[in-house]
PDB file of C-alpha atoms in Angstrom:
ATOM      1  CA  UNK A   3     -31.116  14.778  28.214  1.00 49.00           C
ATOM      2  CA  UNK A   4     -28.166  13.478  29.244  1.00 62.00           C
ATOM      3  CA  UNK A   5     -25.422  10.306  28.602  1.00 61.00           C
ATOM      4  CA  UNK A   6     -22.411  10.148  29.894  1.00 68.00           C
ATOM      5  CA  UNK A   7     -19.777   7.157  29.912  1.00 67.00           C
ATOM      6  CA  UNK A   8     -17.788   5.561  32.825  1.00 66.00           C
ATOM      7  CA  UNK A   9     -15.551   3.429  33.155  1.00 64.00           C
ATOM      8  CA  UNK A  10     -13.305   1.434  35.113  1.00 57.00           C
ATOM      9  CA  UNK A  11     -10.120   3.117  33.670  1.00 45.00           C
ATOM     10  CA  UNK A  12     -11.445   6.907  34.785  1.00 45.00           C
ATOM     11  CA  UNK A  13     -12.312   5.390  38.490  1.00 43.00           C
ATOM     12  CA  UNK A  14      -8.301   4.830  38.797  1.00 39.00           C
ATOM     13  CA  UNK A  15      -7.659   8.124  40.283  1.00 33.00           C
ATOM     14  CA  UNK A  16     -10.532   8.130  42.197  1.00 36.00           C
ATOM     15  CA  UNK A  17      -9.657   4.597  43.608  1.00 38.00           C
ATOM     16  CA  UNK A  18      -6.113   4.965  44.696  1.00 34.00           C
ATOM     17  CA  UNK A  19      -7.337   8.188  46.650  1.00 34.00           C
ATOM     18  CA  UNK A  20     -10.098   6.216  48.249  1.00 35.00           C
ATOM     19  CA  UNK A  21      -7.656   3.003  49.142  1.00 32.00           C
ATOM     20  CA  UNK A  22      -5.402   5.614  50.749  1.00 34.00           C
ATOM     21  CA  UNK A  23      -7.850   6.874  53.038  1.00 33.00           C
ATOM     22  CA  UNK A  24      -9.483   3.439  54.030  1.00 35.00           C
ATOM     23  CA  UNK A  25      -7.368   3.331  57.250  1.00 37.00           C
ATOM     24  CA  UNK A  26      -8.228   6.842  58.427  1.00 40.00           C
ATOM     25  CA  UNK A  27     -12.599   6.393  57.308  1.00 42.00           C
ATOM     26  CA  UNK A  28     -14.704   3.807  56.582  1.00 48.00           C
ATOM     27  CA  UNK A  29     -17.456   6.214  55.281  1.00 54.00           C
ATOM     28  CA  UNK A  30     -18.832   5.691  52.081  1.00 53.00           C
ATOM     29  CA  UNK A  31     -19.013   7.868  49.359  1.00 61.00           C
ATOM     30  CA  UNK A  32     -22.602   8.187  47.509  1.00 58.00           C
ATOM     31  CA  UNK A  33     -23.368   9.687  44.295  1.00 74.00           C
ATOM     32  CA  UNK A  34     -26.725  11.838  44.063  1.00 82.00           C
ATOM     33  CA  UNK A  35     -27.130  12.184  40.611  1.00 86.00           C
ATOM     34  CA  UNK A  36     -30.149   9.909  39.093  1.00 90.00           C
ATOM     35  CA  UNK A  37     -30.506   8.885  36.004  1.00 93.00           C
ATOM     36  CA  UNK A  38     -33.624   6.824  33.909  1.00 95.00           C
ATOM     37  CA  UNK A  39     -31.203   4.548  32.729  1.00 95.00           C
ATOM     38  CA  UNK A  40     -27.967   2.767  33.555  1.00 95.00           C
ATOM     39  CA  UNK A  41     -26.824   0.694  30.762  1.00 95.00           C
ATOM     40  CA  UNK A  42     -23.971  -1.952  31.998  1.00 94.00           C
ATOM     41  CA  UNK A  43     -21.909  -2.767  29.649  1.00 93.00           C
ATOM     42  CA  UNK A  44     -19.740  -0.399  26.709  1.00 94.00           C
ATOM     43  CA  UNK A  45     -19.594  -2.638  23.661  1.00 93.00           C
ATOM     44  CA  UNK A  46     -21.299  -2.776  20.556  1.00 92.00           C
ATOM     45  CA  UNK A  47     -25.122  -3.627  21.909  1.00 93.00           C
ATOM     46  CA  UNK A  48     -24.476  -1.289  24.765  1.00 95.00           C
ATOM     47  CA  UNK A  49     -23.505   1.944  23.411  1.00 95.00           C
ATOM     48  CA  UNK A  50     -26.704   1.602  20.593  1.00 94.00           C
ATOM     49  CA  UNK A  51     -28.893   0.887  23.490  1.00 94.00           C
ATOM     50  CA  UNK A  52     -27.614   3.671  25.557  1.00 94.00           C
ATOM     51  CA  UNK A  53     -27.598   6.118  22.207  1.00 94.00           C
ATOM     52  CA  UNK A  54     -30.703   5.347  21.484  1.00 92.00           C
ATOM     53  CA  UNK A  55     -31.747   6.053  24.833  1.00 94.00           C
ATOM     54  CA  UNK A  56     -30.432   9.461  25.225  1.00 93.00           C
ATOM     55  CA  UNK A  57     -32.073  10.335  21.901  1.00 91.00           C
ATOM     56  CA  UNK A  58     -35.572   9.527  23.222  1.00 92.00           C
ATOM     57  CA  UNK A  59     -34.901  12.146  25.942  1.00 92.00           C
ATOM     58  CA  UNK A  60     -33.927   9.657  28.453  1.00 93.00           C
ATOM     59  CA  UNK A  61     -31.017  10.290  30.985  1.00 93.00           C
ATOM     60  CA  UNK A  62     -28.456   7.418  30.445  1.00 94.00           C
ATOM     61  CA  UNK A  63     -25.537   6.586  32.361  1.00 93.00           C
ATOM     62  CA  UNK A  64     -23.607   4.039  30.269  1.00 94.00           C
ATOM     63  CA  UNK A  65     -21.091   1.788  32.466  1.00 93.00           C
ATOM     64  CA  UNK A  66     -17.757  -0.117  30.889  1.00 92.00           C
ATOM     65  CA  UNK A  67     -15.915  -1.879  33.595  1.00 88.00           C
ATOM     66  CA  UNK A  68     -12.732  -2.254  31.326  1.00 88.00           C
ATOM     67  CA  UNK A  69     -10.756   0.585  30.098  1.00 89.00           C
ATOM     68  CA  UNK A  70     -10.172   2.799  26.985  1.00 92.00           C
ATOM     69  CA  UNK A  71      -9.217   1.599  23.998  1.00 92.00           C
ATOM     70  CA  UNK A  72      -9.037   4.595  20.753  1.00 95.00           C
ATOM     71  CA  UNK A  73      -6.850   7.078  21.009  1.00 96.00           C
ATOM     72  CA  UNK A  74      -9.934   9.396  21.072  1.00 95.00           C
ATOM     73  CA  UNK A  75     -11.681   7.441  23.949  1.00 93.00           C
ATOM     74  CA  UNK A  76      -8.670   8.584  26.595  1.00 93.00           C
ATOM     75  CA  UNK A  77      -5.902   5.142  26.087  1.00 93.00           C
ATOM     76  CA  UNK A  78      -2.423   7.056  26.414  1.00 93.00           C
ATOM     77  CA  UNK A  79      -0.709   3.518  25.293  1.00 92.00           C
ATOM     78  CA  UNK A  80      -0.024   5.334  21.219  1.00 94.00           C
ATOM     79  CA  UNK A  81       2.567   3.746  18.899  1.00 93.00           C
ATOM     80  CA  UNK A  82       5.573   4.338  19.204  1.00 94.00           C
ATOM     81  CA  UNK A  83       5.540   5.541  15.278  1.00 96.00           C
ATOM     82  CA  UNK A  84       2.619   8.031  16.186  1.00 96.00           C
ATOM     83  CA  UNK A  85       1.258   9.774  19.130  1.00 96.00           C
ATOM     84  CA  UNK A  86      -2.426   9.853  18.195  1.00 96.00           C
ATOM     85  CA  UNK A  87      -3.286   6.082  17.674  1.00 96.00           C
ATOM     86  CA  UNK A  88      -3.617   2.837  19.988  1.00 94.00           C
ATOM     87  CA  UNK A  89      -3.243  -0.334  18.660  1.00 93.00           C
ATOM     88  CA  UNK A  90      -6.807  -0.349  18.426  1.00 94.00           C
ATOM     89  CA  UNK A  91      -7.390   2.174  15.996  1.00 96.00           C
ATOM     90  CA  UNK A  92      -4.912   0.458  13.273  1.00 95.00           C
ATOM     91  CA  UNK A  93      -6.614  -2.035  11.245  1.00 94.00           C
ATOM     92  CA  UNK A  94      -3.072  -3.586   9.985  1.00 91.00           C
ATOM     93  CA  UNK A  95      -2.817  -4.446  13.973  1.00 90.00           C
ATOM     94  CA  UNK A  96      -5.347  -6.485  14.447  1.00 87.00           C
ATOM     95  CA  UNK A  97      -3.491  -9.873  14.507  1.00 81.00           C
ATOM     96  CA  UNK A  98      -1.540  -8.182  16.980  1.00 79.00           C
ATOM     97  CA  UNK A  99      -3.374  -7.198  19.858  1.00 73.00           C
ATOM     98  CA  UNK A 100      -4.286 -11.135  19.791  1.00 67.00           C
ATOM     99  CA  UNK A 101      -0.928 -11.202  21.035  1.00 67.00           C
ATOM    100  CA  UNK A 102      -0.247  -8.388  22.770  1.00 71.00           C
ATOM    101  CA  UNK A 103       0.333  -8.205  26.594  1.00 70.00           C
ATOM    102  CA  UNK A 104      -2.086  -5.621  26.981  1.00 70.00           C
ATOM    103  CA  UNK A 105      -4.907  -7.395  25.278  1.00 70.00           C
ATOM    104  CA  UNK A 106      -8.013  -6.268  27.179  1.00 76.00           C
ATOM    105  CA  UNK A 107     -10.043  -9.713  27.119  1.00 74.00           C
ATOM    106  CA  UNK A 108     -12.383 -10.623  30.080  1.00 79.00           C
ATOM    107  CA  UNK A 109     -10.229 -12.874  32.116  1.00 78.00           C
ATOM    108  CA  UNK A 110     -13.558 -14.596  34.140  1.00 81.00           C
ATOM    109  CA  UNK A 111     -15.324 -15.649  31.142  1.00 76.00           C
ATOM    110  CA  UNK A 112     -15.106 -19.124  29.148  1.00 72.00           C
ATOM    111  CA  UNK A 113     -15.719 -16.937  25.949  1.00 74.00           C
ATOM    112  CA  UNK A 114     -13.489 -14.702  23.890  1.00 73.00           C
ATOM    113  CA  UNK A 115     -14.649 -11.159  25.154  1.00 80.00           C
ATOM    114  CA  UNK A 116     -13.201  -8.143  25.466  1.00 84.00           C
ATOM    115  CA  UNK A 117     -13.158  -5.791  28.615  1.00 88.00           C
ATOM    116  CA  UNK A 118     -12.614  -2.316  27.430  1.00 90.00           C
ATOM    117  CA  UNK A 119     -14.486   0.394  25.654  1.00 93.00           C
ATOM    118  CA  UNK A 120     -16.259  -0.667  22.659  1.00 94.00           C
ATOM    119  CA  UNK A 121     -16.384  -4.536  23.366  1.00 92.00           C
ATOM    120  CA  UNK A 122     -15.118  -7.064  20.843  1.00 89.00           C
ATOM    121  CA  UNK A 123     -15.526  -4.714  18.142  1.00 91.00           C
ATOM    122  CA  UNK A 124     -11.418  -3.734  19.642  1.00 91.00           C
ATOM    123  CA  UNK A 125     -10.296  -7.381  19.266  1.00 87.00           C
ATOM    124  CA  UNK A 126     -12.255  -8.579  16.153  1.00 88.00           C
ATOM    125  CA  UNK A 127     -10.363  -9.059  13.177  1.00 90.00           C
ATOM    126  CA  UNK A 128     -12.268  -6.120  11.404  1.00 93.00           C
ATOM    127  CA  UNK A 129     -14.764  -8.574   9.579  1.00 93.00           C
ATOM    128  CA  UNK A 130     -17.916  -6.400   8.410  1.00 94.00           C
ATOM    129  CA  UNK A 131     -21.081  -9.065   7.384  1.00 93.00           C
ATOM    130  CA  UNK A 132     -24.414  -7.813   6.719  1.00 95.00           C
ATOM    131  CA  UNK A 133     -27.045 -10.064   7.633  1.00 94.00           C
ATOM    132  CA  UNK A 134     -29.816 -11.253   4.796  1.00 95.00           C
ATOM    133  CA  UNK A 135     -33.224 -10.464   5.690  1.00 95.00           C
ATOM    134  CA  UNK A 136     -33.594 -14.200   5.718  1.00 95.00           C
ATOM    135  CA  UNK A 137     -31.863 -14.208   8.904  1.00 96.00           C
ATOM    136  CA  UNK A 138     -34.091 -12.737  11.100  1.00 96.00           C
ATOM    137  CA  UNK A 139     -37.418 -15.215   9.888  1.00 95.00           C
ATOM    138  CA  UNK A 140     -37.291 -17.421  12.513  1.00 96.00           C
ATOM    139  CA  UNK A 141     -37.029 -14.181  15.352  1.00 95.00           C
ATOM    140  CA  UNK A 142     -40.263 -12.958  17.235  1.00 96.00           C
ATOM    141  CA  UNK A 143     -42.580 -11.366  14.192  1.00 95.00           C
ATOM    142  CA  UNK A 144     -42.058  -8.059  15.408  1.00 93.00           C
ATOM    143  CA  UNK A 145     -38.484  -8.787  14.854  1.00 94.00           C
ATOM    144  CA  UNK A 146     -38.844  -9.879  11.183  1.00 96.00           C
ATOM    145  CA  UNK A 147     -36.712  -7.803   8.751  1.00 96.00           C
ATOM    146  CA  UNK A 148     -39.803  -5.991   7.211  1.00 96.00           C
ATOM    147  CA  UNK A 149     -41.162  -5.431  10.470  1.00 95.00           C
ATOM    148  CA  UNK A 150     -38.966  -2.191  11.282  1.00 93.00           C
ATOM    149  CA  UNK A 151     -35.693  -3.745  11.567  1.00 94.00           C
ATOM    150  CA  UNK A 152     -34.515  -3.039   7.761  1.00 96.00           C
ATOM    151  CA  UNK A 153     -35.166   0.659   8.781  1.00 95.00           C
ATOM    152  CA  UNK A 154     -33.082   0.881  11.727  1.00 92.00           C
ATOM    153  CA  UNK A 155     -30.169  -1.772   9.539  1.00 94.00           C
ATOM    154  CA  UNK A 156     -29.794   1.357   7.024  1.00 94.00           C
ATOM    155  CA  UNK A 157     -30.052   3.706   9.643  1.00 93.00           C
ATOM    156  CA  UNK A 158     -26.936   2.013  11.509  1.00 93.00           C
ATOM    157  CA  UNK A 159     -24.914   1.102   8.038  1.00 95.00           C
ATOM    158  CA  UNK A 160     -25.067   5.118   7.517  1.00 95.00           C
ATOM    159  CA  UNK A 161     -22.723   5.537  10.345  1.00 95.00           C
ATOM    160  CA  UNK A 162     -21.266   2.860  10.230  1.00 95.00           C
ATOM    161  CA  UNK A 163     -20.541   2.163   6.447  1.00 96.00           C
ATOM    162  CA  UNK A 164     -17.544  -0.348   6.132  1.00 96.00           C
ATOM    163  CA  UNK A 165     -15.563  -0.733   3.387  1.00 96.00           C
ATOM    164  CA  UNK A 166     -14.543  -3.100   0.540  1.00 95.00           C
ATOM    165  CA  UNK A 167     -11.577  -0.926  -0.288  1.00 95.00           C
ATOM    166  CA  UNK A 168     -10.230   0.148   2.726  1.00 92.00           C
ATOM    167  CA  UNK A 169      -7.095   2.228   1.398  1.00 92.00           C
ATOM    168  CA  UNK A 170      -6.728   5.527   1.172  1.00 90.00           C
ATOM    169  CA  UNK A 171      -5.559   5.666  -2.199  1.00 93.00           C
ATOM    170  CA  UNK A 172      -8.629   3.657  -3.284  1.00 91.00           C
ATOM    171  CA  UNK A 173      -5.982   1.008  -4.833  1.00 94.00           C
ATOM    172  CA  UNK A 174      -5.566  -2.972  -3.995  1.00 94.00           C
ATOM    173  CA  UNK A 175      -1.956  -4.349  -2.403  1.00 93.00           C
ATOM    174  CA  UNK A 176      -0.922  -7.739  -2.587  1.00 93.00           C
ATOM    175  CA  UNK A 177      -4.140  -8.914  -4.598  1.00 95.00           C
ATOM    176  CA  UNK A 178      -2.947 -11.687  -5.755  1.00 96.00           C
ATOM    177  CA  UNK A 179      -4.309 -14.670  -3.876  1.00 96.00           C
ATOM    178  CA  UNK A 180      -7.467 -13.351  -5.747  1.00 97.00           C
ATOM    179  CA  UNK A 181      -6.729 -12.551  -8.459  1.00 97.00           C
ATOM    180  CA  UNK A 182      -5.548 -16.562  -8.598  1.00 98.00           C
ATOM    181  CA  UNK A 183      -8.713 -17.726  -6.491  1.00 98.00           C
ATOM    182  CA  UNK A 184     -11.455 -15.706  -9.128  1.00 98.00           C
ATOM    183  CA  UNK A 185     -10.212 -17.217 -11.846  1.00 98.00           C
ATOM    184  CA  UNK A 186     -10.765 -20.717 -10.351  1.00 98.00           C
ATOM    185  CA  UNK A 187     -14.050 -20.095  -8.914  1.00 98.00           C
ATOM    186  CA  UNK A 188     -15.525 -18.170 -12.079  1.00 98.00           C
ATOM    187  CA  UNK A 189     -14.442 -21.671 -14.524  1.00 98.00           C
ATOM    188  CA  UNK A 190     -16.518 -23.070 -11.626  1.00 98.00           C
ATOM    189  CA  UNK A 191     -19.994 -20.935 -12.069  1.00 97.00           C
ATOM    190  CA  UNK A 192     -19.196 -18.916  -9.240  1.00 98.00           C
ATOM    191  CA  UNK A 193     -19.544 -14.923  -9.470  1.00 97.00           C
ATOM    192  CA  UNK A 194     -18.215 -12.107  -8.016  1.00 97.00           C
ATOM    193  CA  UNK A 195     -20.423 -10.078  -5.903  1.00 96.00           C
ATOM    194  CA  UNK A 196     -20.150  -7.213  -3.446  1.00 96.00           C
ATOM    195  CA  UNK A 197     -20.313  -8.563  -0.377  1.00 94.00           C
ATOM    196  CA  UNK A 198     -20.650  -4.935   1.423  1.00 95.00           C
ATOM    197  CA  UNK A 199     -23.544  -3.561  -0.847  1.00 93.00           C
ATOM    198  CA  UNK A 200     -25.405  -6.798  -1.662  1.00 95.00           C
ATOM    199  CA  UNK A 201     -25.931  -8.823   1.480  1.00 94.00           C
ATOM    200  CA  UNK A 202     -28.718 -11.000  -0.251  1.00 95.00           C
ATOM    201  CA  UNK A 203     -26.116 -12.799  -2.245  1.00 94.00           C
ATOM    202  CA  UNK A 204     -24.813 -15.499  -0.547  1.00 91.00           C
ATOM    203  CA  UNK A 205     -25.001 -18.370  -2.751  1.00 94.00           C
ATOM    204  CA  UNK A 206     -22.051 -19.474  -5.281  1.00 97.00           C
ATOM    205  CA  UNK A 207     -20.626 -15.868  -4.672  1.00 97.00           C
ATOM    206  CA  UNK A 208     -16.889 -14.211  -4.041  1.00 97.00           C
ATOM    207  CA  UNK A 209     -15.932 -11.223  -3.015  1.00 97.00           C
ATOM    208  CA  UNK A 210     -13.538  -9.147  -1.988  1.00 97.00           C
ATOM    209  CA  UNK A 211     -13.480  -8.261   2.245  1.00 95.00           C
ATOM    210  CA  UNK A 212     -15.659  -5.868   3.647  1.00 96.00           C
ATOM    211  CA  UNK A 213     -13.583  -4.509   6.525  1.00 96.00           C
ATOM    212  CA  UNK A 214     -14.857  -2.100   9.559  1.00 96.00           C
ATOM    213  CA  UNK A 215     -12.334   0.259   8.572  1.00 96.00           C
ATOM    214  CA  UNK A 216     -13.126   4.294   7.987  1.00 95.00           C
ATOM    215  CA  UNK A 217     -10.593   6.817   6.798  1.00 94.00           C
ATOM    216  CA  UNK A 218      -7.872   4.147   7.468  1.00 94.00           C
ATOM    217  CA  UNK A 219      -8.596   2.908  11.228  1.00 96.00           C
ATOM    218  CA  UNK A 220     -10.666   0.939  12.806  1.00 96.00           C
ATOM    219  CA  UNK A 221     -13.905   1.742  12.820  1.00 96.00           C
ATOM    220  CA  UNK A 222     -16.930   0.481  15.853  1.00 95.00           C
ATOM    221  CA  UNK A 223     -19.819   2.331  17.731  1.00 95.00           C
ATOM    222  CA  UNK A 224     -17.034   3.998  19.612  1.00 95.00           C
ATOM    223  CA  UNK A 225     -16.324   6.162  16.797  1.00 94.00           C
ATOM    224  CA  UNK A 226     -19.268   6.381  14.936  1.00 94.00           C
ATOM    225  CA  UNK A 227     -22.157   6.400  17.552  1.00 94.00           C
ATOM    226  CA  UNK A 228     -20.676   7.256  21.021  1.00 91.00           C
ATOM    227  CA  UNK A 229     -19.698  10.450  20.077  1.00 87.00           C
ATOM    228  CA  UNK A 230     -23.180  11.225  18.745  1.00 75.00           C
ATOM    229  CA  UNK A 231     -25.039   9.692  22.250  1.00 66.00           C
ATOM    230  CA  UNK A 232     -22.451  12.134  24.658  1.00 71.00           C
ATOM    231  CA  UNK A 233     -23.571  15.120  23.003  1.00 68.00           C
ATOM    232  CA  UNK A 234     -27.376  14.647  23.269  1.00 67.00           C
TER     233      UNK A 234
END
């Protein structure tokens, strides 16, 4: 079995020696490795695919034509505060790389996507919804909830968990906008509800957040799943 990841940022070298010699030789340069799957593009839907690929026994050659983006995934660009995160792995930056010069969006499409290694899971403002069952009625019956896809759901929320109380010290900052709002809405026969562990309850509910955050940074298929699919 095998899965390996490529892309566009660890062709650079490769590239720039290639450009140099296109005066001196036109030949081109053909890999010979096969593989039973190439999977083109490294966000969220890709690297599952891919993963789940490699798992069958499959060889799987997952492609990403934008760069890195975690600290872990290669991207030298850390903070200047520490040497071993992006501004991708920091939750409390994720208004930021909105704004940020080196924002890795897809500049040729008329959507909000992002070009780099893990998709618009690195741009997202770290919003975690489960889907209700309900959700998935008016899909192709074998794509029903019941029909195998509540199986793989729990399977996937096991790596990838989210949180409702994202810091470390398990304690709430600045909670006072709800503390203000939960009054209101319980006078008005709303009730609070975990929004994380009880997806079914959607109606006249509040809850706190449920980030994509895990032990305090960002967290995506990058860091939960990729790691998992390269080693099979």
């Amino acid at each position: 079995m095998k899965f390996i990841t490529l892309s566009s940022a660890l062709l650079a070298l490769s590239e720039t020696a290639a450009a140099r010699l296109s005066l001196r030789s036109n030949t081109t340069t053909t890999r010979n490795t096969t593989y039973d799957y190439i999977v083109a593009g490294g966000g969220t839907a890709g690297i599952v695919a891919a993963e789940r690929l490699a798992n069958s026994g499959r060889s799987v050659l997952l492609i990403e034509r934008g760069g890195t983006s975690f600290y872990m995934t290669g991207n030298n660009k850390t903070m200047p505060w520490n040497n071993t995160v992006t501004m991708y792995d920091v939750p409390g930056m994720a208004d930021f790389t909105g704004a940020s010069p080196d924002l890795q969006y897809c500049r040729d499409l008329a959507i909000a996507a992002g070009c780099l290694l893990g998709g618009s899971t690195m741009l997202n403002a770290l919003m975690y919804i489960k889907p209700r069952s309900a959700d998935f009625a008016t899909w192709p019956e074998e794509w029903h909830w019941e029909n195998g896809v509540s199986e793989a759901a729990e399977e996937f929320y096991k790596r990838l968990p989210g949180s409702i109380l994202a810091s470390e010290d398990g304690k709430r900052y600045d909670d006072g906008a709800f503390e203000v709002m939960s009054k209101f809405l319980d006078a008005h026969g709303w009730s609070e509800q975990d929004a994380l562990n009880d997806p079914e309850s959607k109606e006249l509910m509040y809850s706190h957040p449920a980030w994509s955050i895990a032990h305090g940074r960002r967290d995506s298929p990058v860091r939960a799943i990729l790691p998992v699919g390269s080693e099979v």
